[in-house]
XYZ file of C-alpha atoms in Angstrom:
385
model
C -9.421 -18.091 -16.051
C -10.464 -14.888 -17.625
C -8.034 -12.246 -19.279
C -8.363 -9.890 -16.377
C -7.575 -12.809 -13.871
C -4.448 -13.579 -15.913
C -3.309 -9.965 -15.700
C -4.245 -9.597 -12.081
C -2.173 -12.746 -11.083
C 0.782 -11.469 -13.216
C 0.677 -7.951 -11.731
C 1.013 -9.316 -8.069
C 4.753 -10.244 -9.133
C 5.523 -6.867 -10.427
C 4.236 -6.600 -13.970
C 3.960 -3.757 -16.287
C 0.809 -3.245 -18.489
C 2.268 -2.687 -21.785
C 0.269 -1.899 -25.056
C 1.513 -4.040 -27.939
C 1.574 -3.110 -31.774
C -2.092 -4.541 -32.105
C -3.423 -2.093 -29.545
C -3.925 -4.952 -26.994
C -2.452 -4.679 -23.536
C -0.509 -7.552 -21.999
C 1.569 -7.759 -18.599
C 5.374 -7.997 -19.064
C 7.331 -9.384 -16.039
C 9.971 -7.332 -14.490
C 12.664 -9.828 -15.536
C 11.953 -9.479 -19.316
C 11.725 -5.695 -19.044
C 15.322 -5.870 -17.436
C 16.581 -7.992 -20.164
C 15.283 -5.826 -22.899
C 16.775 -2.859 -21.420
C 20.205 -4.455 -21.123
C 20.069 -5.483 -24.698
C 19.061 -1.950 -25.794
C 21.736 -0.251 -23.666
C 24.596 -2.451 -24.367
C 27.928 -0.955 -22.680
C 25.834 2.058 -21.542
C 24.759 2.349 -17.898
C 21.183 1.736 -16.879
C 19.834 4.786 -15.282
C 16.596 5.141 -13.260
C 14.720 8.183 -11.865
C 11.678 7.661 -9.533
C 9.360 10.448 -8.741
C 7.171 10.098 -5.797
C 3.721 11.031 -4.717
C 3.499 14.282 -2.684
C 0.531 16.496 -3.683
C 1.653 20.047 -4.023
C 5.188 18.783 -3.332
C 5.294 17.833 -7.103
C 6.691 21.507 -7.533
C 9.792 19.958 -5.843
C 10.298 17.252 -8.324
C 9.697 19.434 -11.280
C 12.266 22.215 -9.958
C 14.866 19.341 -9.273
C 14.566 18.024 -12.825
C 14.876 21.629 -14.245
C 17.836 22.448 -11.837
C 19.835 19.322 -13.029
C 19.615 20.531 -16.607
C 20.818 23.929 -15.505
C 23.640 22.420 -13.506
C 24.732 20.180 -16.412
C 24.137 16.970 -14.460
C 21.041 15.683 -16.029
C 20.939 12.222 -17.489
C 18.918 10.931 -20.296
C 17.281 8.315 -17.942
C 16.755 4.902 -19.302
C 13.575 4.507 -17.268
C 11.498 7.396 -15.424
C 8.783 6.303 -12.968
C 6.143 8.369 -11.364
C 3.251 8.330 -8.906
C 0.503 10.697 -8.259
C 1.986 14.258 -8.299
C 5.156 12.550 -9.710
C 3.249 11.006 -12.440
C 2.351 14.602 -13.755
C 6.020 15.508 -13.756
C 7.240 12.220 -15.089
C 6.648 13.024 -18.834
C 8.731 16.164 -18.648
C 11.550 14.233 -16.834
C 11.346 11.492 -19.572
C 11.294 14.073 -22.512
C 14.465 15.969 -21.494
C 15.573 19.729 -21.505
C 13.595 20.680 -24.475
C 10.494 20.510 -22.299
C 11.876 22.472 -19.220
C 10.413 25.709 -20.449
C 6.702 24.355 -20.165
C 7.300 22.380 -17.032
C 8.823 25.687 -15.569
C 5.754 27.806 -16.684
C 3.385 25.291 -15.174
C 4.890 25.631 -11.588
C 5.950 29.234 -11.668
C 3.321 31.168 -13.913
C 0.272 29.143 -13.901
C -2.223 29.034 -11.018
C -3.267 25.822 -9.482
C -5.369 27.172 -6.644
C -8.439 26.101 -8.457
C -7.482 22.438 -8.354
C -9.552 21.987 -5.187
C -13.044 22.927 -6.337
C -15.470 21.828 -3.602
C -18.495 19.690 -4.772
C -21.633 20.800 -2.822
C -22.465 17.577 -0.627
C -19.909 15.774 -2.502
C -18.405 14.012 0.431
C -21.782 12.754 1.640
C -23.749 11.989 -1.446
C -20.870 11.899 -4.221
C -17.762 10.010 -4.747
C -15.315 12.929 -3.643
C -15.226 16.151 -1.768
C -13.683 17.896 -4.816
C -14.438 18.152 -8.414
C -11.961 16.176 -10.667
C -12.694 18.632 -13.698
C -9.749 21.190 -12.783
C -7.335 18.397 -12.497
C -8.386 16.895 -15.842
C -8.407 20.369 -17.661
C -4.768 20.956 -16.295
C -3.675 17.532 -17.652
C -5.526 18.320 -21.098
C -3.932 21.587 -21.449
C -0.319 20.053 -21.362
C -0.630 16.493 -22.422
C -1.392 17.249 -26.092
C -0.328 15.725 -29.411
C 3.152 17.137 -29.377
C 3.700 15.582 -25.823
C 2.387 12.144 -27.104
C 4.477 12.193 -30.203
C 7.647 13.263 -28.382
C 7.050 10.368 -25.703
C 6.339 7.898 -28.573
C 9.751 8.801 -30.072
C 11.642 8.416 -27.097
C 9.979 4.942 -26.238
C 11.008 3.930 -29.640
C 14.504 4.154 -28.582
C 13.900 1.480 -25.834
C 13.327 4.047 -22.914
C 10.531 3.467 -20.523
C 8.028 6.050 -19.028
C 6.096 4.257 -16.397
C 3.277 5.405 -14.204
C 1.336 3.652 -11.276
C -2.509 3.814 -10.456
C -4.551 1.690 -8.046
C -7.085 -0.578 -9.041
C -10.029 0.104 -6.686
C -11.489 -3.289 -7.158
C -8.394 -5.248 -6.160
C -6.685 -2.778 -4.045
C -3.441 -3.472 -5.937
C -0.975 -1.229 -7.711
C -0.982 -1.157 -11.480
C 1.915 -0.148 -13.511
C 1.287 1.337 -17.042
C 3.861 1.687 -19.824
C 2.945 5.128 -21.152
C 5.586 5.029 -23.902
C 3.936 1.953 -25.239
C 0.359 3.960 -25.120
C 1.954 6.774 -26.993
C 3.396 4.411 -29.768
C 0.576 1.949 -30.151
C -2.466 3.585 -29.005
C -3.600 4.936 -32.392
C -6.290 7.590 -32.261
C -6.987 6.933 -28.668
C -3.440 7.132 -27.524
C -3.971 10.756 -26.275
C -7.132 10.012 -24.417
C -5.731 6.918 -22.567
C -2.446 8.710 -21.816
C -4.327 11.582 -20.178
C -6.753 9.122 -18.464
C -4.042 7.070 -16.718
C -2.207 10.453 -15.550
C -5.603 11.665 -14.196
C -6.120 8.325 -12.404
C -2.675 8.397 -10.896
C -3.165 11.714 -9.444
C -6.757 11.307 -8.102
C -6.558 10.862 -4.528
C -9.475 8.723 -3.144
C -12.125 10.809 -1.386
C -10.609 13.922 -2.520
C -10.981 13.390 -6.400
C -13.489 11.161 -8.199
C -12.119 7.547 -9.185
C -11.255 7.418 -12.738
C -12.670 4.672 -15.315
C -9.894 3.306 -17.644
C -11.008 1.475 -20.677
C -8.640 -0.769 -22.562
C -8.136 -3.722 -24.842
C -6.732 -7.111 -23.657
C -7.231 -10.669 -25.001
C -9.322 -9.356 -27.931
C -11.851 -7.833 -25.550
C -12.571 -4.277 -23.995
C -12.218 -3.958 -20.415
C -13.370 -1.248 -18.193
C -11.737 -0.774 -14.555
C -11.935 2.008 -11.829
C -8.642 3.374 -10.576
C -7.512 5.887 -8.149
C -4.124 7.495 -6.943
C -1.251 5.110 -7.134
C 0.058 6.359 -3.847
C -2.754 4.443 -2.024
C -0.492 1.366 -2.622
C 3.124 2.516 -3.087
C 4.373 6.209 -3.021
C 7.076 5.648 -5.662
C 8.563 2.604 -7.351
C 11.793 1.459 -9.050
C 11.605 -0.532 -12.301
C 12.775 -3.084 -13.132
C 12.368 -4.511 -9.795
C 15.467 -4.579 -7.720
C 16.106 -8.373 -7.958
C 16.202 -7.754 -11.753
C 18.673 -4.949 -11.702
C 22.067 -5.705 -13.283
C 24.645 -6.491 -10.340
C 27.470 -4.157 -10.111
C 30.672 -5.744 -11.541
C 34.166 -4.650 -12.036
C 34.652 -2.912 -15.357
C 31.004 -2.357 -15.991
C 29.354 0.921 -15.996
C 27.538 1.459 -12.644
C 23.836 1.339 -12.709
C 22.445 4.802 -11.547
C 19.189 4.915 -9.278
C 17.868 8.202 -8.142
C 14.840 8.843 -6.239
C 13.084 12.373 -5.830
C 10.640 12.244 -2.652
C 8.157 15.184 -3.283
C 7.424 15.374 0.652
C 9.193 15.338 3.816
C 10.584 12.125 5.459
C 9.293 13.390 8.811
C 6.935 16.008 10.115
C 7.464 18.634 12.569
C 5.639 18.364 15.935
C 2.468 20.360 15.805
C -0.641 20.649 17.843
C -3.880 18.925 16.442
C -7.361 20.362 17.125
C -9.612 18.116 19.057
C -12.075 17.561 16.053
C -12.727 14.374 14.141
C -11.657 16.004 10.787
C -8.410 17.414 12.261
C -7.300 14.200 13.952
C -8.349 12.074 10.859
C -6.221 14.366 8.778
C -3.228 14.247 11.109
C -3.539 10.625 11.188
C -3.484 10.127 7.514
C -0.527 12.549 7.221
C 1.539 10.540 9.728
C 0.651 7.217 8.056
C 1.803 8.487 4.523
C 4.941 9.832 5.980
C 5.795 6.659 7.568
C 4.874 4.607 4.566
C 7.107 6.913 2.365
C 10.211 6.329 4.635
C 9.534 2.701 5.004
C 9.287 2.203 1.110
C 12.603 4.125 0.764
C 14.347 2.133 3.420
C 12.934 -1.133 1.598
C 14.049 0.030 -1.837
C 17.514 1.289 -0.607
C 18.227 -2.142 1.012
C 17.065 -4.158 -2.028
C 19.039 -2.092 -4.530
C 22.134 -2.230 -2.330
C 21.950 -6.029 -2.304
C 22.883 -5.658 -6.002
C 25.946 -3.486 -5.344
C 24.255 -0.438 -6.412
C 24.561 2.848 -4.813
C 21.497 5.126 -4.584
C 21.007 8.900 -4.611
C 17.752 10.137 -3.066
C 16.422 13.886 -2.277
C 13.393 14.782 -0.068
C 11.922 18.215 1.080
C 13.754 18.905 4.305
C 11.898 19.566 7.580
C 13.355 22.942 7.661
C 11.597 24.088 4.265
C 8.473 26.061 5.173
C 5.903 23.786 3.457
C 2.555 24.601 4.833
C 0.722 21.522 3.639
C 0.723 18.698 1.138
C -2.153 20.596 -0.742
C -1.090 24.075 -0.892
C -1.575 24.771 -4.558
C -1.149 28.581 -4.300
C 0.877 30.247 -7.039
C 3.594 31.695 -4.805
C 3.930 28.503 -2.652
C 4.343 26.392 -5.897
C 6.723 28.898 -7.373
C 8.843 29.015 -4.053
C 8.967 25.283 -3.839
C 9.925 24.831 -7.546
C 12.714 27.568 -7.485
C 14.063 26.064 -4.231
C 14.536 22.538 -5.524
C 15.973 24.059 -8.938
C 18.555 26.240 -6.983
C 19.715 23.243 -4.940
C 19.767 20.773 -7.873
C 21.805 23.261 -10.013
C 24.277 23.789 -7.202
C 24.831 20.085 -6.830
C 23.174 20.041 -3.349
C 20.198 17.934 -4.089
C 21.238 14.265 -3.587
C 22.120 12.347 -0.445
C 23.920 9.109 -1.437
C 23.724 5.829 0.238
C 26.664 4.197 -1.249
C 28.560 0.829 -1.583
C 31.848 0.515 -0.136
C 34.518 1.809 -2.599
C 31.982 3.985 -4.388
C 33.332 7.289 -3.759
C 31.724 9.230 -6.558
C 30.613 12.807 -5.485
C 29.034 15.582 -7.447
C 30.497 18.878 -7.267
C 28.941 21.370 -4.866
C 28.506 25.098 -5.425
C 27.252 27.902 -3.219
C 23.501 28.659 -2.709
C 21.849 31.761 -1.468
C 22.511 32.601 2.048
C 19.903 30.831 4.364
C 19.163 28.185 1.915
C 19.383 24.587 3.402
C 19.350 22.063 0.701
C 18.413 18.400 0.842
C 22.052 17.536 0.771
C 22.731 19.647 3.852
C 19.628 18.371 5.920
C 20.758 16.719 8.943
C 17.931 14.296 9.330
C 18.135 13.214 5.764
C 21.954 12.896 6.481
C 21.335 10.677 9.262
C 19.097 8.522 7.389
C 21.485 8.078 4.610
C 24.316 7.213 7.394
C 22.157 4.688 9.000
C 21.641 2.833 5.470
C 25.280 3.174 4.790
């Protein structure tokens, strides 16, 4: 069996590709990761933040993270995971308040409208409708030496920054430990770090697939990867079965999930064209997949006696599309999430009996309906409870 065959067989049962001190990648099982985290944390609680896919909805996750800082309720999460748009926000969530100014500028001052740069005849004769260059350049502007060094410093403390892609050959998700890349990637760390982020956010058909080169088993390997949301819109790590069970007198594990999209769509007319019908079908399928993934994760985590906080963009929020990268739209969504998080009105809690923790809630501008106030999100949480 080849090295890649071994890696593939391990990843089916939830493994994380981790770069070792010798620069080679190995797949660590979830159970081992959980044991290492518990040993590192001691009496401190395990805290996990999962940031989902969502296209332009990534501004929601970024605003939520900054709003938690402003409200004084942001944790130094033990584990931060990200998929697609969530992967681009994940390093900032991992690095803490010192990086809030930069992520705020990205979503409120920079223009992302050029991200969707059409390729002439690209959809027919090429690998994608849009060029991958603008997205790659956006990542390169911000994932520089300072970020790599800061991620390495936090990873050295035992914290984890994990990002998912999809292997186009196998059709399976791949989870990468970016903290280990920052620590052990050497002179190629920045390039590989950027490449994995680019792959995680490269929607197949829209953006070109991304070639990832890495060492494993003493040999160099080359794989083609695309958006992690193709196989999972978000993920919790370690796997639910490996999370420490809630016990009397032990600090409670914290699991928080930010959904960078809606959990349902408003009814709308669809034009009777192949493209419009195809687009609407894909949108409905992704929304259903997001909701199903949330339901499954909440149920699995609750079996361990752990409560879950989650937030999603309410149906009432005027989100035009998942690919509206206009500056005004991005700024508005970022500020909306930041305002709600700062006011303590971001999370809905699916709780265990006896878990009555509740965050202080403060007033928000008149007419603002935050995720915690949304009836559908509330009903979803009530059903899980």
